[in-house]
Amino acid sequence: MCGIVGYIGQKKAHPILINGLSNLEYRGYDSAGISILENNDIKLIKTKGRVKTLFEKTENENLNGTIGIAHTRWATHGKPSDENSHPHLDNSKTFAVVHNGIIENYSELRNMLIEKGYKFLSQTDTEVIPNLIHFYYSKGNDFIHSVSLAIKDLKGSFALSILCKDEANKIIVTRKDSPLVIGKGKDEFFISSDTPAYLDKTKEFYFLDDLDMAVIQQDDIKFYNSNLKNIKKDIKLIDWSADSAQKNGYEDFMLKEIYEQPNSIKATISSTLSKDKVQIEGLELSKEYLKNINKIFIVACGTAMHAGLATKKIFESICKIQTEVDLASEFRYRDPLIDEKTLCLYISQSGETADTIAALKLAKEKNCKTIAISNVIGSSITREADFSIYTHAGPEIAVASTKAYTAQVTLLSILAIYFAETLEINNPDIKILKKDILDLPNKVDEVLQVNDDIKELSKKIYKEKDVFFIGRGIDYPASLEGSLKLKEISYIHSDAYASGELKHGPIALIEDGISVVSIITDEKLIEKSISNIQEVITRGAKTIIVTNQNLPANNFYKIVNIPSTNPYISPILSVIPLQLLAYYISKEKGLDVDKPRNLAKSVTVE
Ligand code: F6R
């Protein structure tokens, strides 16, 4: 949430910052702003609206400086407006700050500063930061000491990029619980919330740990810990291509990412699974340890949590380990029963989701082992967990997650096989599952052929007010994911239910013409599922069936056939028509598919 960028080098900063912001717009898009250091003066331009509006406002402003910072906002404190946009300056206009995160004690700090005579021009929590830095600066501290003292007073989360007009040859950055990376070029540095902002400029990135600071000059970078002691940082190579963060001819990132799924699944498989034993880089668990586990918790938010639900059954049936799936935001506050014999898996595409990171820290306090499953090398969650394993989905830019979900389900299924093999479980299903996972990329290619059919279907139902998704067993988590996709990008109200639950309440909502999407991939559950579908048809529902089974002829509104696969991994295939349905309905409604209202890609606030 919120994207920050910075540049220091020999080139004009303005176009580089605008370009970086455009690449980061998935993190927030209600306002944007830029500060450029020029002739020992800070130029500031900011506006409500998108990065495009900022570009239009700045293109003729003769911004020639080679040092600058910029921001794209997802509002938390203070509605989207010009004043609330970042950067924020202190009263003396000595410091400019861009911030991602939330300062929880801002009102206390604001009152303290008001008492000292500071004035506030916005309703944001951020504005206390430049003024607090100035407060320490006015007491005779230099730039770095002032920043270091100010951040000691802050409670909450922050990634900060800061300019000082009196020390106009540097940018200082720091972070706590919000992401920040520094890309290294030749005599230039690129600061950003996420690596995709500058993949076209560099593949070499530094990652900061909590409360680390970096003082960045054109040809030099120095790192400090919170006590201002010099520390060393290694460069990490990010092997995503610059192209992978571009639309490459597709109208939207979401459609591109849906179509990338055969490759992202293939890359995830080939990094771990072969016909021999599963090997997952970065993971080493002994048979002894796995034998003594009392429970697995899979903890995540949103779509990533749905990936956990979709794979719970594999861990329980194949590994015979009790597995619970939890929402990170709930797990943290419900005092879960965990001890050193519990294994906690945390799934996060971005690796920056605040609730998931906090839930991981909780497990660490209770001394249980933690595994992070992320798509982003070096992300916060991977630096906190005991082990980190990666989906190889490439950058996911559209706010609605698609290829990350299918890569997560793939990797979790492979992880379950890893556990089973380490435990030396002798079950013929494991060999079959391995073979079926290896076949997945071809099957995903096949499912994508439903594209035109789904596009036609969306033209018929895009005006709906409510859509229900139902499924039994493994098809229930896939229904949850289909329903989430539809509501987040089409703004159609949608809910998902386990089919058997309908008659315990939700069926009261079914009336003439309501669309009900039903997934049926488990042969053993066909009869029961068909009975539930009949119950809604009788009450006037239009039924859309996604299935890989031969269903008895019936009066369905539409059948979408998908290839059959191993029931354990069917959510990887059944979700794809639902991703496409959400996409095309959103397009029919003329909405911005990649940037749905009120949402941001990386939820770094709790
Ligand atoms: C929905 C979606 C979100 C994310 C959730 C967790 O399409 O993308 O529900 O899945 O915010 O994000 P990560 O996986 O980055 O922790």
Coordinates of C-alpha atoms and ligand atoms in Angstrom, one line a residue, residues 1 254 299-306 346-357 373-376 381 396 398-402 404-405 408 481 484-485 488-489 596 599-603, ligand 1:
M1 CA 0.0 0.0 0.0
M254 CA -4.6 -9.5 -15.3
V299 CA -1.8 -18.9 7.7
A300 CA -2.4 -16.3 5.1
C301 CA -4.8 -13.6 3.8
G302 CA -7.3 -13.5 0.9
T303 CA -6.4 -15.5 -2.2
A304 CA -3.3 -16.9 -0.5
M305 CA -5.5 -18.2 2.3
H306 CA -7.7 -19.9 -0.4
Y346 CA 2.8 -18.7 5.9
I347 CA 1.7 -17.9 2.3
S348 CA 2.2 -14.5 0.9
Q349 CA 2.7 -13.5 -2.8
S350 CA 4.2 -10.2 -1.9
G351 CA 5.8 -11.3 1.3
E352 CA 4.8 -8.0 2.8
T353 CA 1.3 -8.5 4.1
A354 CA 1.3 -7.0 7.6
D355 CA -1.1 -9.4 9.2
T356 CA 0.7 -12.4 7.8
I357 CA 4.1 -11.1 9.0
I373 CA 6.0 -19.4 0.9
S374 CA 6.4 -16.3 -1.2
N375 CA 6.8 -15.1 -4.7
V376 CA 9.3 -12.3 -3.9
I381 CA 8.3 -12.6 5.4
E396 CA 2.3 -10.2 -10.4
A398 CA -2.6 -6.9 -11.4
V399 CA -4.2 -6.3 -8.0
A400 CA -6.3 -9.4 -8.4
S401 CA -4.1 -12.4 -7.8
T402 CA -4.2 -15.2 -10.5
A404 CA 0.4 -16.5 -7.8
Y405 CA -2.6 -18.5 -6.5
Q408 CA 0.9 -21.4 -4.5
E481 CA -11.6 -17.9 -4.8
L484 CA -13.4 -13.2 -4.4
K485 CA -12.2 -12.6 -8.0
E488 CA -13.0 -7.4 -6.2
I489 CA -12.8 -6.5 -9.9
P596 CA -10.0 -2.0 -8.7
L599 CA -7.7 -2.0 -3.2
A600 CA -3.9 -2.2 -3.4
K601 CA -1.6 -5.0 -4.2
S602 CA 0.5 -5.2 -1.1
V603 CA -1.4 -4.8 2.1
Ligands
F6R1 C1 -7.1 -11.1 -4.1 C2 -5.7 -10.8 -3.6 C3 -5.6 -10.6 -2.1 C4 -4.3 -11.2 -1.6 C5 -4.0 -10.9 -0.1 C6 -2.7 -11.5 0.4 O1 -7.0 -11.2 -5.5 O2 -4.8 -10.6 -4.3 O3 -6.7 -11.3 -1.4 O4 -4.2 -12.6 -1.9 O5 -4.1 -9.5 0.0 O6 -1.7 -10.9 -0.3 P1 -0.2 -11.6 -0.2 O7 -0.3 -12.9 -0.9 O8 0.7 -10.7 -1.0 O9 0.1 -11.8 1.2

